[in-house]
XYZ file of C-alpha atoms in Angstrom:
660
model
C -43.758 34.226 -35.669
C -41.194 34.374 -32.880
C -42.363 36.077 -29.724
C -41.753 39.805 -29.516
C -40.257 41.180 -26.315
C -37.919 43.830 -25.099
C -34.396 42.693 -24.296
C -33.327 43.305 -20.716
C -29.650 43.979 -19.949
C -28.748 42.572 -16.512
C -25.812 43.574 -14.388
C -24.734 41.629 -11.349
C -22.440 42.802 -8.539
C -20.839 40.524 -5.960
C -17.811 42.300 -4.535
C -15.380 40.209 -2.547
C -12.083 41.025 -0.875
C -8.847 40.109 -2.662
C -6.348 37.735 -1.018
C -2.706 37.709 -1.986
C -3.500 38.794 -5.505
C -6.300 36.249 -5.860
C -10.012 36.977 -6.369
C -13.171 34.909 -5.875
C -15.308 34.006 -8.823
C -18.651 35.675 -7.997
C -20.547 32.478 -7.142
C -23.840 34.062 -6.009
C -24.020 36.142 -9.163
C -23.210 33.045 -11.191
C -26.070 31.148 -9.536
C -28.568 33.885 -10.421
C -27.475 34.032 -14.068
C -27.400 30.235 -14.473
C -30.866 29.866 -12.912
C -32.384 32.529 -15.180
C -30.789 31.022 -18.230
C -32.266 27.620 -17.366
C -35.766 28.564 -16.178
C -36.751 31.783 -17.890
C -39.627 31.513 -20.314
C -37.490 33.265 -22.955
C -33.861 33.199 -21.699
C -32.701 34.912 -24.885
C -34.516 37.968 -23.623
C -31.906 38.542 -20.911
C -28.471 39.852 -21.800
C -26.148 39.397 -18.871
C -23.171 41.733 -18.634
C -19.852 40.678 -17.050
C -20.351 40.707 -13.245
C -18.338 42.985 -10.936
C -16.399 40.922 -8.468
C -13.838 43.121 -6.676
C -13.532 46.571 -5.104
C -13.102 49.497 -7.473
C -13.894 53.227 -7.765
C -17.609 53.995 -7.636
C -17.536 55.923 -10.873
C -15.729 53.099 -12.650
C -18.342 50.625 -11.415
C -21.130 52.952 -12.510
C -19.509 53.246 -15.939
C -19.423 49.448 -16.227
C -23.093 49.081 -15.289
C -24.666 52.156 -16.836
C -26.029 50.272 -19.885
C -27.938 47.801 -17.638
C -31.673 47.890 -17.175
C -31.581 45.832 -13.972
C -28.680 45.545 -11.506
C -28.628 42.958 -8.727
C -26.312 43.347 -5.774
C -25.266 40.417 -3.565
C -24.318 41.954 -0.230
C -22.573 41.014 2.968
C -20.628 42.814 5.617
C -17.514 43.107 3.483
C -19.193 44.912 0.520
C -22.307 46.585 1.885
C -21.175 50.234 1.926
C -19.540 50.068 -1.428
C -22.552 48.324 -2.979
C -24.832 51.057 -1.626
C -22.561 53.794 -3.056
C -22.491 52.225 -6.482
C -26.279 51.796 -6.412
C -26.800 55.413 -5.426
C -24.535 56.686 -8.204
C -26.259 54.492 -10.797
C -29.663 55.813 -9.778
C -28.382 59.401 -10.012
C -27.036 58.865 -13.494
C -29.920 56.680 -14.728
C -33.134 57.079 -12.674
C -34.949 54.405 -14.664
C -32.522 51.666 -13.760
C -33.944 48.963 -11.476
C -31.760 48.382 -8.418
C -32.202 45.047 -6.526
C -30.406 44.192 -3.241
C -30.086 40.665 -1.922
C -27.732 38.606 0.151
C -27.343 38.055 3.881
C -26.841 41.698 4.764
C -30.232 42.842 3.524
C -32.230 42.993 6.746
C -35.346 40.855 6.950
C -36.920 43.815 8.716
C -36.304 45.855 5.550
C -38.690 48.828 5.738
C -36.184 51.099 7.543
C -33.436 49.970 5.138
C -35.505 50.804 2.050
C -36.511 54.189 3.400
C -32.942 55.029 4.338
C -31.758 54.036 0.826
C -34.501 55.143 -1.656
C -32.275 54.347 -4.625
C -32.780 50.628 -3.818
C -35.995 49.598 -5.554
C -36.413 46.038 -4.268
C -34.974 43.985 -1.427
C -34.810 40.201 -1.653
C -35.065 38.387 1.672
C -34.032 34.756 1.616
C -33.031 32.577 -1.270
C -32.635 34.657 -4.370
C -32.715 32.435 -7.473
C -36.491 32.048 -7.939
C -37.299 35.583 -6.688
C -34.788 37.177 -9.069
C -36.099 35.136 -11.981
C -39.678 36.227 -11.313
C -38.620 39.789 -10.815
C -36.879 39.819 -14.229
C -39.839 38.185 -15.849
C -41.948 41.116 -14.531
C -39.673 43.717 -16.140
C -40.381 46.365 -17.323
C -43.910 46.397 -15.875
C -42.589 46.355 -12.284
C -45.574 44.401 -11.088
C -44.111 42.425 -8.191
C -47.305 41.465 -6.450
C -47.283 37.857 -5.339
C -43.536 37.364 -5.787
C -42.323 35.716 -2.620
C -39.245 37.031 -0.763
C -39.539 40.610 -2.077
C -40.072 43.846 -0.169
C -40.285 47.335 -1.664
C -41.751 50.802 -1.403
C -44.517 51.838 -3.856
C -45.803 55.412 -3.708
C -44.321 55.584 -0.234
C -46.136 52.521 1.006
C -44.042 49.580 2.292
C -44.921 46.184 0.935
C -43.418 42.919 2.078
C -44.283 39.621 0.448
C -44.275 36.419 2.495
C -41.222 34.257 2.292
C -41.618 31.353 -0.063
C -40.478 27.782 0.482
C -36.832 27.049 0.066
C -35.607 25.092 -2.950
C -35.722 21.476 -1.745
C -34.471 19.852 -4.926
C -31.089 21.510 -5.290
C -30.575 19.490 -8.475
C -32.810 22.129 -9.987
C -30.200 24.787 -9.340
C -27.668 24.707 -12.171
C -23.972 24.898 -11.333
C -22.450 28.139 -12.719
C -19.173 26.287 -12.943
C -20.383 23.391 -15.039
C -22.820 25.466 -17.139
C -20.030 27.705 -18.358
C -21.493 30.782 -16.726
C -18.072 32.129 -15.779
C -16.464 31.433 -19.147
C -16.899 34.980 -20.534
C -15.554 36.541 -17.285
C -12.571 34.182 -17.178
C -11.820 34.842 -20.841
C -11.994 38.620 -20.320
C -9.877 38.504 -17.169
C -7.140 36.028 -18.171
C -4.575 37.522 -15.797
C -6.711 36.851 -12.658
C -5.753 34.138 -10.227
C -9.188 32.738 -9.332
C -10.299 31.157 -6.106
C -13.788 29.703 -5.558
C -16.738 29.459 -3.291
C -18.349 26.039 -3.152
C -21.679 24.790 -1.823
C -22.268 21.136 -1.179
C -25.449 21.645 0.799
C -27.725 24.366 2.118
C -29.053 24.619 5.595
C -28.036 24.538 9.244
C -29.767 22.567 12.025
C -28.316 24.877 14.711
C -29.833 28.225 15.684
C -26.849 30.149 17.227
C -28.231 33.603 17.905
C -25.037 35.405 16.734
C -25.171 33.720 13.300
C -27.423 34.331 10.322
C -26.831 30.879 8.758
C -29.493 28.914 10.712
C -32.070 31.726 10.695
C -31.550 32.292 6.937
C -31.924 28.607 5.990
C -34.613 27.657 8.478
C -32.728 24.597 9.750
C -33.330 21.839 7.180
C -30.222 20.699 5.281
C -30.717 20.045 1.575
C -27.996 18.470 -0.557
C -26.541 19.047 -3.945
C -26.085 15.885 -5.999
C -22.825 14.012 -5.343
C -22.074 13.518 -9.045
C -22.429 17.275 -9.630
C -20.040 18.021 -6.778
C -17.434 15.598 -8.032
C -17.735 17.160 -11.460
C -17.145 20.582 -9.899
C -14.011 19.271 -8.184
C -12.768 18.123 -11.576
C -13.604 21.597 -12.994
C -11.586 23.290 -10.265
C -8.613 20.938 -10.875
C -8.720 21.392 -14.661
C -8.541 25.177 -14.240
C -5.822 24.938 -11.566
C -7.887 26.506 -8.846
C -5.649 26.559 -5.779
C -8.090 27.426 -2.987
C -11.699 26.516 -2.208
C -13.773 28.167 0.451
C -16.620 25.773 1.293
C -19.805 27.667 2.155
C -21.449 24.821 4.096
C -22.337 25.611 7.689
C -21.387 22.128 8.880
C -19.066 20.172 6.576
C -19.032 16.596 7.860
C -22.691 16.614 8.933
C -23.616 14.281 6.103
C -22.323 10.760 5.640
C -21.363 11.507 2.027
C -19.033 14.345 3.167
C -16.433 11.693 3.726
C -16.657 10.838 0.016
C -16.296 14.493 -0.847
C -13.159 14.847 1.272
C -11.787 11.727 -0.396
C -12.570 13.175 -3.825
C -10.738 16.387 -3.023
C -7.749 14.454 -1.709
C -7.647 12.228 -4.801
C -7.768 15.190 -7.065
C -4.825 16.876 -5.363
C -2.840 13.643 -5.376
C -3.541 13.099 -9.068
C -3.137 16.516 -10.581
C -2.035 18.863 -7.753
C -5.299 20.790 -7.606
C -7.142 22.066 -5.678
C -4.290 22.693 -3.231
C -6.298 23.778 -0.160
C -9.869 23.895 1.144
C -11.366 25.776 4.064
C -14.446 24.206 5.700
C -16.620 24.995 8.711
C -16.512 21.819 10.793
C -19.768 20.248 11.926
C -20.595 20.502 15.583
C -21.843 17.152 16.899
C -21.072 14.406 14.396
C -17.850 13.316 16.038
C -16.798 10.398 13.823
C -17.514 12.140 10.513
C -16.058 15.419 11.686
C -12.907 13.557 12.586
C -12.713 11.520 9.375
C -13.388 14.418 6.928
C -10.836 16.620 8.597
C -8.272 13.857 8.899
C -8.582 13.107 5.199
C -8.047 16.736 4.322
C -5.194 17.081 6.744
C -3.412 13.959 5.486
C -3.739 15.378 1.966
C -2.168 18.685 3.115
C -5.349 20.536 2.102
C -5.990 22.458 5.349
C -3.859 24.533 7.693
C -5.519 23.084 10.792
C -8.910 22.076 12.068
C -11.117 24.725 13.655
C -13.023 23.518 16.709
C -15.502 26.288 17.319
C -16.514 26.598 20.941
C -17.432 30.334 21.111
C -18.049 29.985 24.861
C -17.653 27.341 27.566
C -20.116 28.951 29.977
C -23.407 26.973 30.293
C -25.515 30.097 30.783
C -23.986 31.747 27.743
C -24.435 28.666 25.614
C -28.116 28.666 26.550
C -28.480 32.357 25.758
C -26.946 31.878 22.292
C -28.791 28.620 21.682
C -25.708 26.412 21.485
C -26.586 24.304 24.539
C -27.318 21.375 22.163
C -23.669 21.296 20.999
C -22.017 18.790 23.294
C -18.705 19.607 24.925
C -17.712 15.947 24.945
C -17.698 16.084 21.143
C -15.041 18.806 21.360
C -13.075 16.859 23.964
C -13.104 13.679 21.821
C -12.114 15.539 18.652
C -9.358 17.419 20.462
C -8.042 14.118 21.823
C -8.081 12.367 18.457
C -6.534 15.209 16.515
C -3.831 15.690 19.174
C -3.081 11.958 19.077
C -2.727 12.101 15.266
C -0.705 15.341 15.364
C -3.309 17.247 13.446
C -3.213 20.871 14.507
C -6.439 22.396 15.744
C -7.634 25.903 16.535
C -10.394 26.818 18.951
C -12.698 29.824 18.526
C -13.942 31.953 21.428
C -16.118 35.017 20.968
C -15.763 37.957 23.371
C -18.965 39.770 24.322
C -21.573 37.022 24.176
C -24.631 37.473 26.440
C -24.215 35.896 29.878
C -20.460 35.729 29.688
C -18.559 37.329 32.608
C -14.875 38.051 32.972
C -14.366 34.994 35.161
C -16.319 32.662 32.868
C -14.316 33.985 29.931
C -11.038 33.192 31.655
C -12.409 29.816 32.861
C -13.183 28.974 29.212
C -9.570 29.778 28.177
C -8.247 27.568 30.972
C -10.715 24.743 30.092
C -9.352 24.682 26.569
C -5.759 24.590 27.800
C -6.597 21.830 30.269
C -8.092 19.829 27.395
C -4.943 20.101 25.321
C -5.423 23.201 23.182
C -1.898 24.556 23.026
C -1.731 25.442 19.342
C -4.084 28.417 19.007
C -7.173 30.030 20.408
C -8.672 32.560 18.078
C -10.142 35.305 20.265
C -12.861 36.937 18.185
C -14.794 40.088 19.020
C -18.552 39.675 18.693
C -20.149 41.665 15.838
C -23.856 41.903 15.097
C -25.294 40.610 11.843
C -28.656 42.109 10.881
C -30.436 38.821 10.186
C -29.122 36.913 13.187
C -31.439 36.614 16.155
C -28.924 38.796 17.983
C -29.631 41.563 15.455
C -33.064 42.060 17.021
C -33.004 45.219 19.183
C -35.223 43.418 21.753
C -32.641 40.647 22.120
C -29.876 43.175 22.617
C -31.926 45.068 25.197
C -32.656 41.839 27.055
C -28.954 41.146 27.574
C -27.804 44.769 27.987
C -25.656 44.691 24.831
C -23.968 47.920 23.768
C -22.330 48.214 20.345
C -19.944 50.567 18.673
C -19.428 50.970 14.906
C -15.905 50.259 13.812
C -14.207 50.113 10.413
C -13.484 46.605 9.195
C -9.795 45.852 8.564
C -8.257 42.550 7.808
C -5.705 40.983 10.111
C -2.310 41.832 8.634
C -4.139 44.030 6.145
C -2.526 47.194 4.764
C -3.766 50.679 5.531
C -6.092 51.280 2.673
C -7.079 54.775 1.695
C -10.201 54.493 -0.409
C -10.290 57.242 -3.020
C -14.031 57.589 -2.572
C -13.813 57.501 1.231
C -15.957 54.339 1.428
C -15.085 51.878 4.178
C -16.971 48.813 5.388
C -18.084 48.804 9.012
C -19.315 46.450 11.678
C -21.179 46.785 14.928
C -18.949 45.399 17.686
C -20.394 44.443 21.082
C -18.242 46.186 23.726
C -20.381 45.739 26.807
C -23.188 43.524 28.076
C -25.256 43.289 31.206
C -23.029 40.511 32.496
C -19.761 42.003 31.249
C -19.625 45.802 31.938
C -17.293 47.953 29.796
C -14.411 47.710 32.269
C -14.701 43.917 32.407
C -14.838 43.757 28.600
C -11.533 45.633 28.426
C -10.039 43.257 31.037
C -11.275 40.223 29.130
C -9.895 41.571 25.833
C -6.533 42.310 27.506
C -6.471 38.862 29.129
C -6.945 37.187 25.735
C -4.050 39.204 24.215
C -1.804 38.399 27.199
C -2.672 34.702 26.923
C -1.919 34.787 23.208
C 1.430 36.529 23.816
C 2.798 34.243 26.534
C 1.258 30.892 25.544
C 0.019 30.788 21.962
C 2.829 32.917 20.514
C 4.962 30.507 22.569
C 7.158 33.097 24.232
C 6.587 31.341 27.580
C 4.850 28.188 26.554
C 7.606 25.798 27.638
C 7.888 27.082 31.292
C 4.098 27.364 31.522
C 3.602 23.720 30.563
C 6.459 22.539 32.760
C 5.159 24.483 35.722
C 1.673 23.132 35.201
C 2.705 19.488 34.657
C 5.608 19.157 37.071
C 4.605 21.654 39.764
C 0.826 21.166 39.537
C 0.326 24.915 39.150
C -3.150 25.696 37.641
C -3.025 27.463 34.330
C -5.142 30.286 35.643
C -2.666 31.017 38.447
C 0.099 31.272 35.855
C -1.857 33.433 33.453
C -3.083 35.634 36.302
C 0.515 36.127 37.426
C 1.473 37.614 34.038
C -1.740 39.616 33.680
C -1.788 41.116 37.139
C 1.947 41.842 37.479
C 2.685 44.857 39.655
C 4.033 47.546 37.322
C 6.532 48.822 39.895
C 8.023 45.328 40.368
C 7.590 44.086 36.816
C 7.814 47.148 34.516
C 7.960 45.203 31.293
C 4.808 43.174 32.015
C 3.135 46.235 33.534
C 3.738 48.195 30.347
C 2.377 45.358 28.243
C -0.793 45.223 30.305
C -1.180 48.957 30.065
C -0.838 48.856 26.294
C -3.416 46.109 26.058
C -5.855 47.974 28.322
C -5.423 51.203 26.389
C -5.999 49.563 23.008
C -9.086 47.731 24.356
C -10.446 51.180 25.327
C -9.649 52.534 21.914
C -11.725 49.739 20.307
C -14.605 50.598 22.621
C -14.311 54.139 21.338
C -14.594 53.016 17.712
C -10.948 52.215 16.727
C -10.244 49.221 14.460
C -9.553 45.777 16.005
C -5.936 45.586 15.014
C -2.939 47.849 15.713
C -1.600 49.654 12.694
C 2.195 50.196 12.352
C 3.583 52.328 9.558
C 7.051 51.244 10.631
C 6.415 47.495 10.649
C 5.359 46.623 7.083
C 2.602 49.212 7.096
C -0.021 46.664 8.114
C -2.480 45.966 10.984
C -1.173 43.600 13.670
C -3.027 41.744 16.393
C -2.085 43.527 19.650
C -0.151 40.514 20.980
C 1.980 40.329 17.842
C 2.543 44.031 17.950
C 3.913 43.649 21.481
C 6.102 40.740 20.421
C 7.628 42.842 17.694
C 8.151 45.732 20.102
C 9.919 43.463 22.598
C 12.334 42.273 19.906
C 12.856 45.581 18.092
C 13.530 47.560 21.245
C 15.681 45.005 23.052
C 13.213 44.157 25.781
C 13.217 40.325 25.544
C 15.844 39.791 28.176
C 13.946 41.958 30.672
C 10.719 40.131 29.685
C 12.259 36.731 30.506
C 13.852 37.930 33.759
C 10.479 39.227 34.990
C 8.699 36.107 33.750
C 11.054 33.922 35.806
C 10.234 35.819 38.980
C 6.495 35.710 38.224
C 6.493 31.943 37.619
C 8.498 31.208 40.764
C 6.064 33.370 42.750
C 3.150 31.353 41.231
C 4.859 28.101 42.134
C 5.636 29.137 45.743
C 3.650 27.113 48.268
C 2.909 24.223 45.954
C 3.505 20.824 47.487
C 5.080 19.359 44.366
C 8.781 19.021 44.965
C 10.335 20.089 41.681
C 13.843 21.428 41.455
C 13.791 25.196 40.866
C 16.414 24.515 38.198
C 13.909 22.620 36.006
C 11.696 25.684 35.617
C 14.689 27.910 35.127
C 15.881 25.541 32.389
C 12.480 25.693 30.743
C 12.708 29.502 30.640
C 16.247 29.407 29.307
C 15.337 26.882 26.596
C 12.288 28.884 25.562
C 14.342 32.060 25.341
C 16.965 30.379 23.163
C 14.383 28.997 20.782
C 12.728 32.335 19.988
C 13.317 33.280 16.363
C 15.014 36.692 16.196
C 16.135 38.855 13.307
C 19.878 39.120 12.865
C 20.570 35.961 14.970
C 23.047 34.311 12.608
C 25.178 32.148 14.868
C 24.311 28.695 16.294
C 24.121 28.504 20.085
C 24.405 25.810 22.769
C 21.983 25.601 25.642
C 23.081 23.503 28.664
C 20.203 22.115 30.797
C 19.996 19.890 33.848
C 17.325 17.664 32.220
C 16.108 16.616 28.782
C 13.249 19.108 28.572
C 12.418 19.368 24.864
C 10.961 15.837 24.315
C 9.043 16.275 27.571
C 7.542 19.529 26.284
C 6.695 17.989 22.912
C 4.983 15.032 24.617
C 2.734 17.453 26.450
C 1.755 19.174 23.227
C 0.938 15.838 21.627
C -1.205 14.672 24.539
C 1.283 12.038 25.718
C 2.624 11.332 29.211
C 6.374 11.026 29.262
C 8.757 11.054 32.185
C 11.287 13.866 32.287
C 14.736 12.459 31.784
C 16.786 13.821 34.657
C 20.116 13.956 32.920
C 22.228 16.930 31.850
C 22.016 17.699 28.137
C 23.224 20.291 25.647
C 20.989 21.450 22.793
C 22.661 22.953 19.808
C 20.215 25.260 18.107
C 21.165 25.821 14.507
C 19.954 29.287 14.068
C 22.160 29.715 11.048
C 19.794 27.441 9.033
C 16.989 29.971 9.153
C 17.947 33.642 9.333
C 16.375 37.018 8.677
C 19.136 39.650 8.315
C 16.482 42.294 7.638
C 14.037 43.234 10.375
C 11.236 43.636 7.871
C 11.730 40.093 6.582
C 11.490 38.721 10.090
C 8.287 40.679 10.692
C 6.783 39.204 7.564
C 8.061 35.671 7.479
C 8.051 34.850 11.214
C 5.435 37.019 12.950
C 2.962 37.415 10.111
C 3.236 34.118 8.254
C 3.694 32.190 11.525
C 0.484 33.597 12.999
C -1.781 30.584 12.619
C 0.674 28.216 14.220
C 2.430 30.611 16.509
C 5.546 29.389 14.794
C 7.869 31.715 16.620
C 10.244 29.016 17.937
C 12.903 26.978 16.198
C 11.712 23.362 15.914
C 13.078 19.908 15.747
C 14.990 20.354 12.529
C 17.050 23.150 14.029
C 18.028 21.230 17.163
C 20.666 18.643 17.961
C 20.779 16.974 21.413
C 23.834 15.680 23.178
C 24.411 14.317 26.618
C 26.420 16.916 28.528
C 29.317 14.540 29.183
C 29.599 13.571 25.515
C 29.527 16.946 23.793
């Protein structure tokens, strides 16, 4: 006689954001289903419904899940509020349904969470595969005693089970890609353009207090089998998956990661897929970090290498437990990538404990001194519930004050949710070492630095003044930031705008500036100012004031550099700025051959400035934007990562002044 049991219908929800019409396959949901199908005593007992994978109306989601007996939600900061709303509606419509919440956003200290959301029956803390399997095996009896990683309320009493050991043998975890778990979903949603999440290992040896990676995985790194991963790459290629987001905390930390990078590159070269991969670079393994990223870069699979610093202040690094991440690793990687013309980006986080206004600015300058002229990504610190920083005692120790703000994506449209459900984050807007006024100054300083240097509006004269006149970067940046509004009204107005928006963020406004007029999207404040300068005819005044500010910063320096050289740098920079409606080619006459000198600085080379008159013909007619909206989109938005706001080599022809 076959065993008799009640069939359990299982719904899974892993809501991700959509990107350019593409959606992620719900990897965490796929792992849970694949694990249950492999290890359940009677896998035929469980009937898995199609998972929910993108944002939708609450009632529509409830309609899709109402026939389920058990619904598991995988939650993080980008889907938490919507997941709660769907769970609440399900419980209202079907009180007997079992609601399970897991994922990184379920707090380890879960009693308050469960009491605040009584429609959530069970919280899973930590790895979910085994816990979810055992929970399903216990259905419908709901006897969860002894199941590790679970917490719940029973008759008003809070129960938390001890965390179980992590899965060491990741070969035991079946691949939802290779097992065909996503086949029904992909068949049902044939019009979707899928992108994927990909794990090659689990674990993080670092314990950064702002991050929930290390605390969640308890340090030890376990590996998925190399043959499995190569088979998954082939699966991605066969299905023409364009983009992979690698979930590893430290890609490049393992020797075999070089083989994985090579496998990805081979696949793209052979069949064209995957086209791009995003990885989190390892922190200390210099040679492997370099090789893996170089392989991906040479294959055209990344848009640049992220070198995450977060802070350069020793006290701050100690407070956030990153003091074991060597700065000389960064310096060596920056040197190698610059030499090989691989673009890099550096991350800094505003609001970390121990950081002061001066240490923040010193960190920016340190990165510039070490050759970072492509991009610094200035991130605002937000609190994750399972990071060490999420502990109220930690926050009290460092005098951290937070404000809840709605999450919006950079360059994201203004979304009006029909259910009024918006995801939020807790931003740190003040610490004991960085009072509220200093936080605003630091935020404004970052925007000003991005505007003048990383958006490249003044990058050429800044680099020339630094290299030829020995003017420290900080003196130059301070000159723009502290410009007297009466003497420099354009720069003064920019600073006032930055200060005002920093205050708005402290009062709960979103991180980016919305413009209904300019594409109806949210802009970084520095880009918003750039657009305003162009749209309202302020660029000429901006450059006139910049010239006076730079000469004031140079005054008194011993380096004997002709004033004309700096003036030429300003004139060249102004001429290279991409503007809408600029249809005619222009000639720029200079007293020296500045452009190759500027490019040498960017590439980490030392090159003498050729002191001979030249004429640059800038072929603006080769790349034009007759419509202002097209310029906003194609130059300012799409050029964001590279600050690609200047015409480059292909648009320039150089002639000696006497032979033109």
